[in-house]
Coordinates of C-alpha atoms in Angstrom, one line a residue:
X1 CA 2.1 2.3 -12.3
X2 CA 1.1 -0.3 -10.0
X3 CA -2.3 -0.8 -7.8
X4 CA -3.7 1.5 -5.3
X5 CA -5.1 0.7 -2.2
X6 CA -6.7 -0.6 -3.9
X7 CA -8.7 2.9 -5.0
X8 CA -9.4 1.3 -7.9
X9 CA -12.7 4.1 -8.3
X10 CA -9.7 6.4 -8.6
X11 CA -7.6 7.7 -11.1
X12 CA -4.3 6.5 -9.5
X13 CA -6.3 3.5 -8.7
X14 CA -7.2 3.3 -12.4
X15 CA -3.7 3.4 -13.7
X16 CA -2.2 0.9 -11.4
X17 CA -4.6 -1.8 -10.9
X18 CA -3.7 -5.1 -13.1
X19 CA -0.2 -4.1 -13.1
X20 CA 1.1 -7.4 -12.3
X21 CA -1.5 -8.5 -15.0
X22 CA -0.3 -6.2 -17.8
X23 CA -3.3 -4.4 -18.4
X24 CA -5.8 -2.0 -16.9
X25 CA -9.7 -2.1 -16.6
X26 CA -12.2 0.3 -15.5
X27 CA -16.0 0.3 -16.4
X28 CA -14.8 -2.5 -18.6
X29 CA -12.6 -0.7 -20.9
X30 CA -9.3 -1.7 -21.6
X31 CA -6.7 0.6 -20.7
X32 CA -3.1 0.4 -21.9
X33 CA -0.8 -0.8 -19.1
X34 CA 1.2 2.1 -17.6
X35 CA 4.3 0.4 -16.5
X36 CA 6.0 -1.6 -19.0
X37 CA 9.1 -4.4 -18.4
X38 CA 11.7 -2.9 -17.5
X39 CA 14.5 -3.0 -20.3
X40 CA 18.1 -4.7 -18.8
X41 CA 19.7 -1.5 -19.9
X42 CA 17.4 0.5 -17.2
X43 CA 17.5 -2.0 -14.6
X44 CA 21.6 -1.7 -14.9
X45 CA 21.0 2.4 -14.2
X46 CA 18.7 1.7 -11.5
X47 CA 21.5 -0.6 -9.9
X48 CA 24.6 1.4 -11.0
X49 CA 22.7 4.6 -9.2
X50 CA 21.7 2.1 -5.7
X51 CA 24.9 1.1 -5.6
X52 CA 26.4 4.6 -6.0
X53 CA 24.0 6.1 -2.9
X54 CA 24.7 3.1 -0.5
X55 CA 28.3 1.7 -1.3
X56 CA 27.8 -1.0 2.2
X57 CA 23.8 -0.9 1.1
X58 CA 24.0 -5.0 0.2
X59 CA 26.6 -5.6 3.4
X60 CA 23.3 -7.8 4.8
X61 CA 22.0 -10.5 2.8
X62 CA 18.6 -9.2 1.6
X63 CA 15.6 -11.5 2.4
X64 CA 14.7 -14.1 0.0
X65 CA 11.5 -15.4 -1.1
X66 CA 10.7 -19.1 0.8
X67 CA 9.0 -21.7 -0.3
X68 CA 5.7 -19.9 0.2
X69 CA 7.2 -17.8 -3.6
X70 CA 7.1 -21.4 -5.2
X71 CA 3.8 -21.9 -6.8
X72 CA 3.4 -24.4 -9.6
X73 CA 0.9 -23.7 -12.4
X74 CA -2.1 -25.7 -10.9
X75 CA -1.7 -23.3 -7.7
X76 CA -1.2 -19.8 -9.3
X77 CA -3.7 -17.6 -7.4
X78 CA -5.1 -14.4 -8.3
X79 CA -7.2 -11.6 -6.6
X80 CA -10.0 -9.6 -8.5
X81 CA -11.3 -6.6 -7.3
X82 CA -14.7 -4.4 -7.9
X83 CA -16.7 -1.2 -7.1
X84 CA -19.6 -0.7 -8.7
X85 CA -23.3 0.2 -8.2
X86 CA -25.0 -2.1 -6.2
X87 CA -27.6 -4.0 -7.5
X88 CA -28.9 -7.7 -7.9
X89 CA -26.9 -10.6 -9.2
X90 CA -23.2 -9.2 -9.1
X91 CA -21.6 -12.4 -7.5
X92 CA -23.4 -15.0 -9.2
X93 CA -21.8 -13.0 -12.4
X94 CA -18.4 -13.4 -11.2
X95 CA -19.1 -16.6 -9.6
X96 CA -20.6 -18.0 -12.8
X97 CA -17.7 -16.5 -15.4
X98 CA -15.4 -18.1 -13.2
X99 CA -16.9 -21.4 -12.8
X100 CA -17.3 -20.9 -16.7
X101 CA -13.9 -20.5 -17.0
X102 CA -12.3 -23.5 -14.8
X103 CA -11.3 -20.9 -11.5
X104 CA -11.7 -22.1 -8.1
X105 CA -12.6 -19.8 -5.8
X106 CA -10.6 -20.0 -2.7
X107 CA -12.0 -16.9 -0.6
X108 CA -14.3 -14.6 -1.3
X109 CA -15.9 -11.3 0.7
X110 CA -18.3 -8.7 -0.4
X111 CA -20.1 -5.6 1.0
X112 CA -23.1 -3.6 -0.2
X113 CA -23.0 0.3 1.1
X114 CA -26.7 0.8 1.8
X115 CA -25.6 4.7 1.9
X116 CA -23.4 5.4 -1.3
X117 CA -25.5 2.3 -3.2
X118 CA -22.0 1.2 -4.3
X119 CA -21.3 -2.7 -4.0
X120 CA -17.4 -3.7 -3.1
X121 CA -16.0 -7.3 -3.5
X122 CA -12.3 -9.1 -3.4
X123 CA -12.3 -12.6 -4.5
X124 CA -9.3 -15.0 -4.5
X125 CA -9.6 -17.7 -7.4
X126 CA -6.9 -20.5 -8.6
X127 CA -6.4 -21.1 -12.1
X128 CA -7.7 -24.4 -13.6
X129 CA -6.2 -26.2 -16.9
X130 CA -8.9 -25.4 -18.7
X131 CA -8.2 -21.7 -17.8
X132 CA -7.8 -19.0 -20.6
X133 CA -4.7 -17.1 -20.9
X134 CA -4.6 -13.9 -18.8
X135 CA -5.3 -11.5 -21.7
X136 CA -8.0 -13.6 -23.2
X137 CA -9.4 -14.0 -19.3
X138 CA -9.3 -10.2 -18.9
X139 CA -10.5 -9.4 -22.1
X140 CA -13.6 -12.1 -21.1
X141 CA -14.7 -11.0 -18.1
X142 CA -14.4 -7.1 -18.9
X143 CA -18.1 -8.1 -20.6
X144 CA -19.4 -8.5 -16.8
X145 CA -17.5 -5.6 -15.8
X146 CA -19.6 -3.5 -19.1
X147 CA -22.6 -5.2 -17.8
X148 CA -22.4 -4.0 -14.1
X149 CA -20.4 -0.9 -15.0
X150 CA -17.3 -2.0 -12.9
X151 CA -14.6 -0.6 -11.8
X152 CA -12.0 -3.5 -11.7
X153 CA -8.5 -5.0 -11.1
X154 CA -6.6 -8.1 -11.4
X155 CA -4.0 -9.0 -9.1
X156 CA -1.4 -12.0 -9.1
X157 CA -1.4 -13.2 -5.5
X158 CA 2.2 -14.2 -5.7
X159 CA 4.0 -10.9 -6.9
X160 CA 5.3 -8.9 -3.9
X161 CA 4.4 -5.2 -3.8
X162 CA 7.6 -2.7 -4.3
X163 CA 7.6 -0.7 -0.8
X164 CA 9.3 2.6 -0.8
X165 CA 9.8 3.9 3.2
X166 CA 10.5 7.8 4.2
X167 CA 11.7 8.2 7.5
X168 CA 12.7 11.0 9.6
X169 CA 14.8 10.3 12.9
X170 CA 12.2 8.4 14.7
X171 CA 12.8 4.2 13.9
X172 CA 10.4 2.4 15.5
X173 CA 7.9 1.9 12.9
X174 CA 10.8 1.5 10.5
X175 CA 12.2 -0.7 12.5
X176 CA 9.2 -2.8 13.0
X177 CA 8.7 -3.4 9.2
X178 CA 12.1 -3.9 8.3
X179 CA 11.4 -7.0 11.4
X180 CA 8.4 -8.1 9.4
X181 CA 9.7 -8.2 6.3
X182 CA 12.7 -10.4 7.0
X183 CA 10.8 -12.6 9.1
X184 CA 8.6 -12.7 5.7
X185 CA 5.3 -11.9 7.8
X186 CA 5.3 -9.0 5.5
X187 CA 5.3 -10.4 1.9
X188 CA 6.9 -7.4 -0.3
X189 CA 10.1 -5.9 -1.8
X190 CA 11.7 -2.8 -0.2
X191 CA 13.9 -1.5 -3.0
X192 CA 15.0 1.8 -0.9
X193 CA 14.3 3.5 2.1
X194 CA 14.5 7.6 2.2
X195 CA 15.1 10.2 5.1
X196 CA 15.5 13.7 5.2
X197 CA 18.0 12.6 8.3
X198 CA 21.3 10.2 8.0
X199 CA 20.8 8.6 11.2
X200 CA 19.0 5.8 10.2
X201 CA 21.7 4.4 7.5
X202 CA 23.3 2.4 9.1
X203 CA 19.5 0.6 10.0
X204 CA 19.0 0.4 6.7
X205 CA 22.8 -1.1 5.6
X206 CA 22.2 -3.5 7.9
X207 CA 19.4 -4.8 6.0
X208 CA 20.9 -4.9 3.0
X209 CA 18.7 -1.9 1.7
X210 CA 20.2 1.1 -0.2
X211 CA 19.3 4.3 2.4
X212 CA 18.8 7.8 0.1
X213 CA 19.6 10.6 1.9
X214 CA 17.7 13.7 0.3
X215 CA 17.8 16.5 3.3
X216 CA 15.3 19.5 3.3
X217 CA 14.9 23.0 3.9
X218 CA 12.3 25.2 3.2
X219 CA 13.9 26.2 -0.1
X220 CA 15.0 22.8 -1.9
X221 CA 11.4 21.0 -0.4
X222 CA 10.1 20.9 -4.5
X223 CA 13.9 19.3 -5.2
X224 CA 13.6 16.8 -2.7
X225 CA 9.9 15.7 -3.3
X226 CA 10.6 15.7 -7.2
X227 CA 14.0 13.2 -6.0
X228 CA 11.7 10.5 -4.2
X229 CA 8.8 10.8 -7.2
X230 CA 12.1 10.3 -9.3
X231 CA 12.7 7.0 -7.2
X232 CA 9.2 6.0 -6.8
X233 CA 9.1 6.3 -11.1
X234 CA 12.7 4.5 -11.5
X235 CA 12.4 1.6 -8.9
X236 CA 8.6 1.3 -10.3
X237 CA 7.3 1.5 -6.1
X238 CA 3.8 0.0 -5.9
X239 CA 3.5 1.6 -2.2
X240 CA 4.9 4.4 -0.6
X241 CA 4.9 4.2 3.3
X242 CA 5.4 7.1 5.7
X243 CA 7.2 5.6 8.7
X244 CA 6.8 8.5 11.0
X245 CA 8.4 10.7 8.1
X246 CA 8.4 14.5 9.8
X247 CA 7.3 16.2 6.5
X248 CA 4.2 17.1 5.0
X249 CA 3.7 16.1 1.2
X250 CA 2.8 19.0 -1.0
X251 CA -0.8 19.4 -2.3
X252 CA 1.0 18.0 -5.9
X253 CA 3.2 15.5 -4.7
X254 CA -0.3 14.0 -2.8
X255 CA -1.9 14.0 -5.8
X256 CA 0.9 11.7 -7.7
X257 CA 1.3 9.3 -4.8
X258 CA -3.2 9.1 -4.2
X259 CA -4.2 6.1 -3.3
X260 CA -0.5 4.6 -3.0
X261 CA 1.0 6.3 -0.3
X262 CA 0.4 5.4 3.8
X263 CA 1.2 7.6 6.9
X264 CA 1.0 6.6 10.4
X265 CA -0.4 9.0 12.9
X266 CA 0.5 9.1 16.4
X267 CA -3.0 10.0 17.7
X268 CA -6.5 8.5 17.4
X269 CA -8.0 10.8 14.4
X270 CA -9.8 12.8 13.9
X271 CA -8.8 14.2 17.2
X272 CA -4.9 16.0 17.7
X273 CA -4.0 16.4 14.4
X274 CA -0.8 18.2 14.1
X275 CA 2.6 18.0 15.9
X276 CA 2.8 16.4 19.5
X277 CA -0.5 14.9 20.1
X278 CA 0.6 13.0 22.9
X279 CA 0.9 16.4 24.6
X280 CA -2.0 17.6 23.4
X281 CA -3.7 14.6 25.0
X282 CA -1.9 14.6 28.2
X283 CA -3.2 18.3 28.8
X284 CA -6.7 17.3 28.0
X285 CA -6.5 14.3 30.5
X286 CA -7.7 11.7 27.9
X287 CA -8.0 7.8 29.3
X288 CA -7.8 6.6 25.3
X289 CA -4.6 7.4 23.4
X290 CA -4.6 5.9 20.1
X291 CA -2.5 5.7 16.1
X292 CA -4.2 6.2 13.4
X293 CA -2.8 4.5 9.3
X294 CA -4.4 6.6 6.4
X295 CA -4.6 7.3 2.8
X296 CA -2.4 10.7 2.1
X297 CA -4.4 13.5 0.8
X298 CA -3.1 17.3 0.7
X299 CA -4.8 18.3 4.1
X300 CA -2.9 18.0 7.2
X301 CA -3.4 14.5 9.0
X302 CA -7.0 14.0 6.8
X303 CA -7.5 10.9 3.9
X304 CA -8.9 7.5 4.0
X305 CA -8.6 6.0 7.4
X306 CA -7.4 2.3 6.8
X307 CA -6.9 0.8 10.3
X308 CA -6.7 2.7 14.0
X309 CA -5.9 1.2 17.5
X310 CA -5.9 2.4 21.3
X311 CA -4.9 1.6 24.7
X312 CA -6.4 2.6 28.2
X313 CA -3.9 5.4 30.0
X314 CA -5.0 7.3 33.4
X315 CA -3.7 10.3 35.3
X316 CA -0.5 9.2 36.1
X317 CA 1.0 8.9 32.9
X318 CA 2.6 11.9 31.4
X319 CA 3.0 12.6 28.1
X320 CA 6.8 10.6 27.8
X321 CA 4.9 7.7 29.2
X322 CA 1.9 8.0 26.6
X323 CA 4.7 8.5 24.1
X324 CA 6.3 5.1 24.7
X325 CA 3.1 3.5 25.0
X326 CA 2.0 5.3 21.6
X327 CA 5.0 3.9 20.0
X328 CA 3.4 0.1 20.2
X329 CA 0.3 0.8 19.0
X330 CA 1.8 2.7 15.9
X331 CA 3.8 0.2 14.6
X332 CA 1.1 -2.6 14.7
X333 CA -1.6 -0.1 13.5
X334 CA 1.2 0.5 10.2
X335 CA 1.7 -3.0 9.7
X336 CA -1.9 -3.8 9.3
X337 CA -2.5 -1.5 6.7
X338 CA 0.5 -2.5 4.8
X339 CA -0.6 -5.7 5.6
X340 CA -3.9 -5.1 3.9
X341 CA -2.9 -3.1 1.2
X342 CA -0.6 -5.2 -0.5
X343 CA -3.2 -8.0 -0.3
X344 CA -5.5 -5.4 -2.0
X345 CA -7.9 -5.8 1.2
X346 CA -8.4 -1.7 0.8
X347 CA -11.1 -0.7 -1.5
X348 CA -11.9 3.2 -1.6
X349 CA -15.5 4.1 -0.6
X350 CA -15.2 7.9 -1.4
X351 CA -13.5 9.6 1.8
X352 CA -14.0 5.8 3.1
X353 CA -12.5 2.4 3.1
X354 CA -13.8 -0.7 3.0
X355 CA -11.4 -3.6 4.5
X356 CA -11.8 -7.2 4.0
X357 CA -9.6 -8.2 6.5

């Protein structure tokens, strides 16, 4: 599995982070990587059964990498991550292994919670000639992570994180990121988009992205969720995004997807949780309507909170006005903290987040 937002303090987190590495590390012990390469004989399934769901799915050239995916050796970049207690001389430990180990550090932010006594830091480095081999660098620096009892990932800054959208009827936000990503402002893969609607196939076709239909009723809801944790396994998704998808997750499909799955909300939480908080709002008389992103947890509009935004409204708008207006502030809300996840930005402070934007 690949990183989480990066939770790396939790178990999902655990599993994923260093997937573009090959390995996992947490407290400094080496974990076996849980996604392995995938063999040509399953990457010929996984396109036989795209192809088969979407006929017209690659109609649209899909977005390729520019020249920002060319990296030579001398500028490969990577991102570590860490949680762990707080306590004196963390980052001249991982300032000094890499300086040890011929890594230029090219950005760098950190963050002592005075509260939980937990320290958080993201640190962009460029490998060196001198610089050991991945494994052998892992394997290294896991002896600071012992030392500080970390809980740590390494990230290549040039592999693009596999983006898995769910969608109901509504496209803005969709719409939005599709935007994003072929301008390249958003720097990942979108394998598939899913809705429990077909309206928004042709969207999706004309992006060159294959567009799963899995509808829902009360009765086939455990069918369709196992479906998309079939594609989320089979197209190895890093990230699963909710792009105003008009379902809640059950309690176990939450669990699966912690840590790796985003939903915008169309209200400023923790207030108007629930359906049509615009309405909600418009009967209170608010002057601050808001959209709130978020870590998915089983309870209703609740999780993380990764990035919220709000605009002034007054008396004379009604709630179709504070609907439209809404709209804007969701989909830049949803971008950020895609934005910031996939740069591994997002660091899980129990029911918190820490963001080094």
């Amino acid at each position: 599995m690949p990183s989480p937002p990066v939770s790396l303090g939790s178990t999902a987190g655990q599993r994923r982070a260093c997937s573009s590495a090959g390995f996992t590390r947490c407290g400094g012990t080496a974990r076996a990587a849980s996604r392995a390469p995938r063999t040509r004989a399953a990457a010929a399934r996984c396109a036989a059964r795209e192809s088969q769901t979407s006929p017209k799915a690659h109609r649209h050239p899909r977005r390729q990498g520019g020249d920002d995916d060319i990296v030579s050796d001398s500028q490969q970049r990577y991102i570590l991550t860490i949680s762990c207690p707080d306590r004196t001389g963390i980052v001249a430990a991982v300032a000094g292994f890499l300086a040890d180990h011929d890594a230029f550090i090219t950005e760098s932010s950190h963050f002592g919670d005075a509260r939980t006594q937990r320290f958080f830091m993201r640190t962009v480095f460029r490998i060196g000639a001198a610089t050991p081999g991945l494994d052998q660098f892992a394997q290294r620096f896991s002896r600071v992570a012992e030392r500080f009892n970390m809980v740590w990932g390494l990230h290549d800054a040039q592999r693009r994180e596999r983006v898995l959208i769910l969608v109901s009827k509504l496209d803005h936000c969709l719409n939005d990121l599709l935007y994003r990503y072929r301008t390249g402002d958003l720097r990942v893969d979108i394998p598939a988009i899913v809705s429990n609607h077909p309206e928004l196939e042709p969207l999706a076709e004309w992006h060159g992205i294959p567009f799963h239909h899995l509808p829902i009723t009360p009765t086939t809801k455990p069918q369709q969720e196992a479906a998309i944790l079939a594609l989320v396994h089979d197209l190895e998704i890093d990230l699963v995004v909710l792009a105003r998808y008009m379902q809640v997750l059950t309690p176990a499909t939450c669990d699966r997807l912690r840590g790796r799955c985003i939903n915008i909300h169309h209200s400023f939480l923790p207030g108007f949780k629930g359906p049509r908080p615009y309405h909600q709002a418009h009967d209170l008389g608010v002057k601050l309507i808001g959209a709130t992103a978020h870590y998915v947890v089983a309870d209703l509009d609740a999780g993380p909170i990764i990035e919220q935004a709000v605009e002034r409204v007054d008396h004379s708008f009604g709630p179709e006005e504070m609907s439209r207006v809404g709209r804007d502030i969701e989909n830049v809300v949803l971008a950020r903290a895609v934005h910031w996840h996939v740069e591994h930005r997002v660091l899980l402070n129990n029911g918190r987040t820490i963001v080094f934007r």
